Coordinates of C-alpha atoms in Angstrom, one line a residue:
M21 CA 30.9 -8.6 147.5
D22 CA 32.3 -11.6 149.1
Y23 CA 32.9 -10.3 152.5
D24 CA 34.5 -13.6 153.8
A25 CA 37.2 -12.8 151.2
L26 CA 37.9 -9.3 152.7
F27 CA 38.1 -10.5 156.4
A28 CA 40.6 -13.0 155.1
G29 CA 43.1 -10.9 154.0
P30 CA 43.7 -9.0 157.1
L31 CA 43.4 -12.1 159.0
D32 CA 46.2 -14.0 156.8
A33 CA 48.3 -11.2 157.4
L34 CA 48.1 -11.6 161.4
K35 CA 48.7 -15.1 161.0
A36 CA 51.6 -14.4 159.0
E37 CA 53.3 -11.9 161.4
G38 CA 52.4 -14.7 164.3
N39 CA 50.1 -12.3 165.8
H40 CA 47.0 -14.4 165.0
R41 CA 45.1 -15.1 168.6
V42 CA 43.8 -18.6 169.4
F43 CA 41.7 -19.3 172.4
A44 CA 42.4 -22.1 174.7
D45 CA 39.3 -24.3 175.7
L46 CA 39.7 -24.8 179.5
E47 CA 37.5 -26.0 182.3
R48 CA 38.8 -24.5 185.8
H49 CA 38.4 -27.0 188.2
R50 CA 36.6 -25.6 191.6
G51 CA 38.8 -26.0 194.4
A52 CA 41.9 -27.2 192.5
F53 CA 42.5 -24.1 190.4
P54 CA 45.2 -23.4 189.0
A55 CA 44.3 -27.1 187.5
A56 CA 41.9 -27.1 184.4
T57 CA 41.2 -29.3 181.8
R58 CA 42.0 -28.4 178.1
R59 CA 39.9 -29.4 175.2
V60 CA 41.1 -29.8 171.6
G61 CA 38.3 -31.5 169.8
D62 CA 37.4 -34.6 171.3
R63 CA 40.4 -34.8 173.2
A64 CA 41.1 -33.6 176.5
G65 CA 44.0 -33.1 179.0
E66 CA 45.0 -31.6 182.4
V67 CA 46.9 -28.4 182.5
T68 CA 48.1 -25.8 184.9
V69 CA 47.4 -22.1 184.3
W70 CA 50.0 -19.7 184.8
C71 CA 48.5 -16.5 183.1
S72 CA 45.0 -15.8 184.9
N73 CA 44.2 -12.7 186.4
D74 CA 42.5 -14.5 189.0
Y75 CA 45.3 -13.5 190.9
L76 CA 44.4 -14.4 194.4
G77 CA 42.4 -17.2 193.5
M78 CA 39.1 -15.8 194.6
G79 CA 37.0 -17.0 191.7
Q80 CA 36.9 -20.3 193.4
H81 CA 36.6 -18.9 197.4
P82 CA 34.1 -20.7 199.6
D83 CA 32.8 -17.1 200.6
V84 CA 32.5 -15.8 197.1
L85 CA 30.8 -19.1 195.7
G86 CA 28.3 -19.2 198.7
A87 CA 27.1 -15.6 198.5
M88 CA 26.4 -16.0 194.6
H89 CA 24.6 -19.3 195.2
D90 CA 22.4 -17.7 197.9
A91 CA 21.9 -14.4 195.8
L92 CA 21.2 -16.5 192.7
D93 CA 18.3 -18.4 194.7
R94 CA 17.0 -15.3 196.1
Y95 CA 17.2 -12.8 192.8
G96 CA 17.2 -15.1 189.9
A97 CA 19.7 -14.8 187.1
G98 CA 19.6 -11.4 185.5
A99 CA 19.2 -8.1 187.0
G100 CA 16.5 -7.7 184.2
G101 CA 17.2 -4.3 183.0
T102 CA 19.6 -1.2 183.3
R103 CA 20.4 0.4 186.4
N104 CA 18.1 3.1 185.9
I105 CA 15.2 1.0 184.8
S106 CA 14.6 -2.0 187.3
G107 CA 18.0 -3.3 187.3
T108 CA 19.4 -1.6 190.5
T109 CA 19.0 -4.6 193.1
H110 CA 20.2 -4.5 196.6
A111 CA 23.2 -6.3 196.0
H112 CA 24.2 -3.4 193.6
V113 CA 23.6 -0.9 196.1
E114 CA 26.0 -3.2 198.8
L115 CA 28.5 -3.4 196.4
E116 CA 28.9 0.1 195.7
A117 CA 28.9 0.8 199.3
E118 CA 31.5 -1.5 199.8
L119 CA 33.7 -0.2 197.2
A120 CA 33.3 3.3 198.5
A121 CA 34.4 2.0 202.0
L122 CA 37.2 0.1 200.3
H123 CA 38.7 3.2 198.7
G124 CA 37.7 6.0 201.8
K125 CA 35.8 7.8 199.2
E126 CA 31.9 9.0 199.3
A127 CA 30.4 6.9 196.5
A128 CA 31.3 4.3 193.8
L129 CA 29.9 2.9 190.5
V130 CA 29.8 -0.3 189.3
M131 CA 29.5 -0.9 185.6
T132 CA 29.8 -4.3 183.6
S133 CA 33.7 -4.3 183.1
G134 CA 36.7 -2.4 183.8
Y135 CA 37.2 -1.5 180.2
V136 CA 33.7 -0.3 180.2
A137 CA 34.3 1.7 183.3
N138 CA 37.6 3.4 181.7
W139 CA 35.9 4.3 178.6
A140 CA 32.5 5.7 179.9
A141 CA 33.9 7.3 183.2
L142 CA 36.9 8.9 181.4
G143 CA 35.3 9.7 178.3
T144 CA 32.6 11.4 179.9
L145 CA 34.7 13.4 182.3
A146 CA 37.0 14.5 179.4
A147 CA 34.2 15.4 177.2
R148 CA 31.9 17.0 179.9
L149 CA 34.5 19.3 181.6
P150 CA 34.7 22.7 179.0
G151 CA 37.8 22.7 177.4
C152 CA 39.2 19.8 179.3
V153 CA 42.8 18.6 178.3
V154 CA 43.7 14.8 179.3
L155 CA 47.3 14.3 180.0
S156 CA 47.8 10.5 179.5
D157 CA 50.6 8.1 180.5
A158 CA 52.2 6.9 177.3
L159 CA 51.4 3.4 178.5
N160 CA 48.0 3.5 179.4
H161 CA 45.5 0.8 178.7
A162 CA 43.5 0.7 175.6
S163 CA 40.4 1.3 177.6
M164 CA 41.7 4.6 178.7
I165 CA 43.0 5.4 175.2
E166 CA 39.4 4.9 173.8
G167 CA 37.6 6.9 176.5
M168 CA 39.7 9.7 175.6
R169 CA 39.1 9.3 172.0
H170 CA 35.6 8.9 172.3
S171 CA 35.5 12.4 174.3
R172 CA 37.1 13.9 171.8
A173 CA 39.2 16.1 174.2
A174 CA 42.4 17.3 173.6
K175 CA 45.2 14.9 175.0
V176 CA 48.5 15.2 175.9
I177 CA 50.7 12.1 176.3
W178 CA 53.8 12.2 178.7
R179 CA 56.6 9.7 178.9
H180 CA 55.8 6.4 180.8
N181 CA 56.3 7.4 184.7
D182 CA 58.0 10.4 183.9
V183 CA 57.1 12.9 186.5
A184 CA 59.5 15.9 185.0
D185 CA 58.0 15.2 181.6
L186 CA 54.5 15.7 183.0
R187 CA 55.3 18.9 184.7
A188 CA 56.6 20.6 181.7
H189 CA 53.3 19.4 179.9
L190 CA 51.3 20.8 183.0
E191 CA 53.3 24.0 182.7
A192 CA 52.8 24.8 179.2
L193 CA 48.7 24.6 179.8
P194 CA 46.8 27.8 180.9
R195 CA 45.9 27.2 184.9
D196 CA 42.5 28.1 184.2
V197 CA 41.8 25.2 181.9
P198 CA 40.4 21.9 183.2
K199 CA 43.0 19.0 183.4
I200 CA 42.8 15.3 184.0
V201 CA 46.1 13.5 184.3
A202 CA 45.2 9.7 183.8
F203 CA 47.8 7.0 184.9
E204 CA 47.7 3.5 186.3
S205 CA 49.4 2.4 189.3
V206 CA 50.5 -1.1 188.2
Y207 CA 51.3 -1.6 184.3
S208 CA 49.9 -5.0 183.6
M209 CA 52.8 -6.1 180.8
D210 CA 55.8 -5.0 182.4
G211 CA 55.0 -4.9 185.9
D212 CA 56.1 -1.8 186.9
I213 CA 54.6 0.6 189.1
A214 CA 53.9 4.6 188.8
P215 CA 55.5 7.1 191.6
I216 CA 51.7 8.1 192.8
A217 CA 52.8 10.5 195.5
E218 CA 55.1 12.6 192.8
I219 CA 52.1 12.7 190.3
L220 CA 49.5 13.5 192.8
D221 CA 51.9 16.5 193.8
L222 CA 51.8 17.8 190.5
C223 CA 48.1 17.4 190.0
E224 CA 47.5 19.2 193.5
E225 CA 50.0 22.0 192.2
F226 CA 48.5 22.3 188.9
G227 CA 44.7 21.9 189.6
A228 CA 44.4 18.9 187.8
L229 CA 41.8 16.0 188.5
S230 CA 43.6 13.0 189.1
Y231 CA 42.6 9.7 187.5
L232 CA 44.0 6.2 188.5
D233 CA 43.6 2.8 187.1
E234 CA 44.1 0.5 189.9
V235 CA 42.4 -2.4 188.0
H236 CA 45.9 -4.8 188.6
A237 CA 46.3 -3.5 192.3
V238 CA 42.9 -3.7 193.8
G239 CA 42.8 -6.7 196.4
M240 CA 46.3 -6.9 196.0
Y241 CA 48.1 -4.0 197.6
G242 CA 47.6 -2.4 200.9
P243 CA 46.7 -3.5 204.0
T244 CA 43.1 -4.1 202.9
G245 CA 43.7 -4.6 199.5
A246 CA 42.3 -1.3 198.2
G247 CA 45.6 -0.8 195.8
V248 CA 48.8 0.7 195.5
A249 CA 47.4 4.2 196.6
E250 CA 46.4 2.8 199.8
R251 CA 49.6 0.8 200.1
D252 CA 51.4 4.2 199.8
G253 CA 49.1 6.3 202.1
V254 CA 48.1 8.6 199.4
A255 CA 44.3 7.2 198.1
H256 CA 42.7 10.0 199.9
R257 CA 44.5 12.4 197.7
V258 CA 43.2 10.8 194.4
D259 CA 40.0 12.1 192.9
V260 CA 39.1 9.2 190.9
I261 CA 39.8 5.5 191.7
Q262 CA 38.8 3.1 188.7
G263 CA 39.3 -0.6 189.5
T264 CA 37.8 -3.9 188.4
L265 CA 36.2 -7.2 189.8
G266 CA 37.4 -9.4 187.4
K267 CA 40.9 -9.8 188.5
A268 CA 42.2 -10.2 192.3
F269 CA 38.6 -10.2 193.4
G270 CA 37.6 -13.1 191.2
V271 CA 34.2 -12.3 189.5
V272 CA 33.7 -9.7 186.8
G273 CA 33.0 -6.0 186.3
G274 CA 34.4 -2.4 186.7
Y275 CA 33.8 0.5 188.7
V276 CA 35.1 4.0 189.6
A277 CA 35.0 5.6 193.1
G278 CA 35.4 9.2 194.2
S279 CA 33.1 12.1 195.5
A280 CA 29.3 11.7 195.3
R281 CA 29.2 14.5 193.2
M282 CA 31.6 13.0 190.5
V283 CA 29.9 9.5 190.7
D284 CA 26.3 11.4 190.0
F285 CA 28.1 13.1 187.1
V286 CA 29.2 9.9 185.5
S287 CA 26.2 7.8 186.2
S288 CA 24.1 11.1 184.5
F289 CA 25.8 11.3 181.3
A290 CA 27.9 8.3 180.8
S291 CA 26.3 6.4 177.8
G292 CA 28.4 3.2 178.6
F293 CA 26.6 3.1 181.9
I294 CA 23.0 4.3 181.1
F295 CA 22.2 2.0 178.4
T296 CA 23.9 -1.2 179.5
T297 CA 21.9 -3.8 181.5
A298 CA 23.3 -4.2 185.1
L299 CA 25.5 -7.0 186.3
P300 CA 23.5 -10.1 187.5
P301 CA 23.1 -9.4 191.1
A302 CA 24.7 -12.8 191.9
I303 CA 28.0 -11.6 190.6
A304 CA 27.5 -8.2 192.5
A305 CA 26.9 -10.4 195.6
G306 CA 30.0 -12.4 195.1
A307 CA 32.0 -9.5 194.5
V308 CA 30.9 -8.1 197.9
A309 CA 32.1 -11.2 199.8
S310 CA 35.3 -11.5 197.9
I311 CA 36.0 -7.7 199.0
R312 CA 35.1 -8.0 202.5
H313 CA 37.2 -11.1 202.6
L314 CA 40.1 -9.7 201.5
R315 CA 39.5 -6.4 203.2
A316 CA 40.2 -8.5 206.5
S317 CA 42.5 -11.3 205.4
E318 CA 46.1 -10.8 204.6
A319 CA 46.7 -14.5 203.8
E320 CA 45.9 -14.6 200.3
R321 CA 48.1 -11.8 199.4
A322 CA 51.2 -13.1 201.5
G323 CA 50.7 -16.2 199.9
Q324 CA 51.0 -14.6 196.7
R325 CA 54.1 -12.8 197.3
A326 CA 55.6 -16.0 198.6
A327 CA 54.7 -17.7 194.9
V328 CA 55.9 -14.8 193.0
A329 CA 59.4 -14.9 195.1
A330 CA 59.7 -18.4 194.6
V331 CA 58.8 -18.4 190.6
R332 CA 61.4 -15.5 190.3
A333 CA 64.2 -17.6 192.2
A334 CA 63.3 -21.1 190.0
L335 CA 63.4 -18.7 186.5
D336 CA 67.0 -17.4 187.8
A337 CA 68.1 -20.6 188.5
A338 CA 66.8 -21.9 185.3
G339 CA 68.6 -19.3 183.4
I340 CA 65.3 -18.0 181.9
P341 CA 65.4 -14.0 181.8
H342 CA 62.5 -12.2 183.1
I343 CA 61.9 -8.5 183.7
E344 CA 62.7 -7.4 187.4
N345 CA 59.9 -5.1 188.9
P346 CA 58.1 -4.5 192.5
S347 CA 54.7 -6.0 191.2
H348 CA 53.4 -9.7 191.0
I349 CA 53.6 -9.7 187.2
V350 CA 56.5 -11.6 185.9
P351 CA 57.0 -11.1 182.3
V352 CA 59.4 -13.5 180.3
M353 CA 60.6 -11.6 177.2
V354 CA 61.0 -13.5 174.0
G355 CA 60.8 -10.7 171.5
D356 CA 59.3 -12.8 168.5
P357 CA 55.9 -13.6 167.7
H358 CA 56.6 -16.6 166.2
H359 CA 59.0 -18.1 169.0
C360 CA 56.6 -16.4 171.3
R361 CA 53.9 -18.9 170.0
W362 CA 56.1 -21.8 169.5
I363 CA 57.1 -21.5 173.0
A364 CA 53.4 -21.4 174.3
D365 CA 52.4 -24.2 172.2
R366 CA 55.2 -26.4 173.3
L367 CA 54.5 -25.8 176.9
L368 CA 50.7 -26.2 176.6
D369 CA 51.1 -29.6 174.4
D370 CA 54.3 -31.2 175.8
W371 CA 54.3 -29.9 179.4
G372 CA 50.6 -29.0 180.3
V373 CA 51.7 -25.7 181.2
Y374 CA 49.5 -22.8 180.0
I375 CA 51.0 -19.2 179.5
Q376 CA 49.2 -17.3 177.0
P377 CA 51.6 -15.5 174.4
I378 CA 51.3 -11.8 174.6
V379 CA 52.1 -10.1 171.0
Y380 CA 50.9 -7.1 169.3
P381 CA 48.8 -5.1 169.4
T382 CA 49.0 -5.6 173.6
V383 CA 52.3 -5.2 173.4
P384 CA 54.8 -3.4 170.7
K385 CA 56.4 -5.3 168.1
G386 CA 59.4 -6.6 169.0
T387 CA 58.5 -7.0 173.1
E388 CA 56.6 -10.3 172.8
R389 CA 56.6 -12.3 175.8
L390 CA 55.0 -14.7 178.2
R391 CA 53.3 -12.8 181.1
I392 CA 53.3 -15.2 184.1
T393 CA 51.2 -14.5 187.1
P394 CA 51.9 -16.5 190.4
S395 CA 49.0 -17.0 192.9
P396 CA 48.9 -18.3 196.3
V397 CA 47.0 -21.5 194.7
H398 CA 50.3 -22.4 192.8
G399 CA 52.3 -24.7 194.8
P400 CA 56.1 -25.7 194.8
A401 CA 55.4 -28.8 192.3
E402 CA 53.8 -26.4 189.9
I403 CA 56.6 -23.8 190.1
A404 CA 59.1 -26.6 189.7
R405 CA 57.4 -27.7 186.5
L406 CA 57.2 -24.6 185.2
A407 CA 61.1 -23.9 185.6
T408 CA 61.9 -27.2 184.2
A409 CA 59.8 -26.8 181.0
L410 CA 60.9 -23.1 180.4
G411 CA 64.4 -24.3 180.9
A412 CA 64.4 -27.2 178.3
L413 CA 62.6 -25.0 175.9
W414 CA 64.9 -22.3 176.2
E415 CA 67.6 -25.0 175.1
E416 CA 65.8 -25.4 171.9
C417 CA 65.1 -21.8 170.8
E418 CA 68.1 -19.7 169.8
L419 CA 66.5 -16.5 169.6
A420 CA 64.6 -16.6 172.8
R421 CA 68.3 -16.2 174.1
R422 CA 68.9 -12.8 172.4
P423 CA 70.2 -10.2 174.8
M424 CA 66.9 -8.2 174.7
A425 CA 65.3 -10.9 176.7
A426 CA 67.2 -9.8 179.6
Q427 CA 65.9 -6.2 179.2

């Protein structure tokens, strides 16, 4: 059996559709990010990164790096085991206490990524609550969908951010059936924000457990960076808050926060937590430093908001259509995978501007885009170059000007 030939067919189809993914070989420059070196074979060139999820530049913050260096010297490289078998260091204990305090919850549980946290926690809750029905926003992240699928619980999909549709589905369910309403605060592709308070009103009215994914919001919103729920003054009403350490906090890992009993339940039954080696303690220590800094400092969030406003103004001046939304995510719609890839390649090769094209299956076919994430470390010169480059390429790509790009 020629297995490589079997692999080739689907890969060739992806390439023909323009949906094949190519990874950029980058070396971030500590202290100078978003500057990076891009390597292609033996050649190297300087680029500006415009699509990083390190939204606030905390991956290079001195407090974070200092904490990680210190922990590496004290603890060594790895955790040495699962959390149950020798892998819980004091750095992990400190991190979970810090996360619980951040969200005003009794406890938190750290896992190896935001994806794993959703898959393990949501999957376990849905599977172990007898007869549970999960009501899922139509645009929930793949990690939440996988958790629900893994649980084998009944699932109801409600229209994206449509509170009336959610109510209708809740009304159709028996009152005594355990229910989980799973949704996100900031949706990463369009950058829209959920009506959290209205959704929580329904959860409380119908006795549903609220499960809120704040991965694109933690560090970014609220007076201490606890997310949109904190900004809106409703975090205390959310039963389970899920977040990540790999975006605004600048390191890696995921977590859930909520009641002590819920956290104990997940840690006791979630295979994705139980059988996985714990995060390296240096990572945990860096996350603690990042969270503590952002709980006390508004400077990074203010700088990021200013950068977003400046980018949007520059795109408007250049005539580049982009989705208007209330978040930090700036999606420039292209609507065709080949043109999306072509524009991204030209930006990178000719202008030193790196924006990864977002194509199917991350987004539906026909909604391909360039997803720009301005940060406080993007300055006026980088913003001007971005707008100039996009403006020049827009002149060369008629398809990218079609009306759907302005939706």
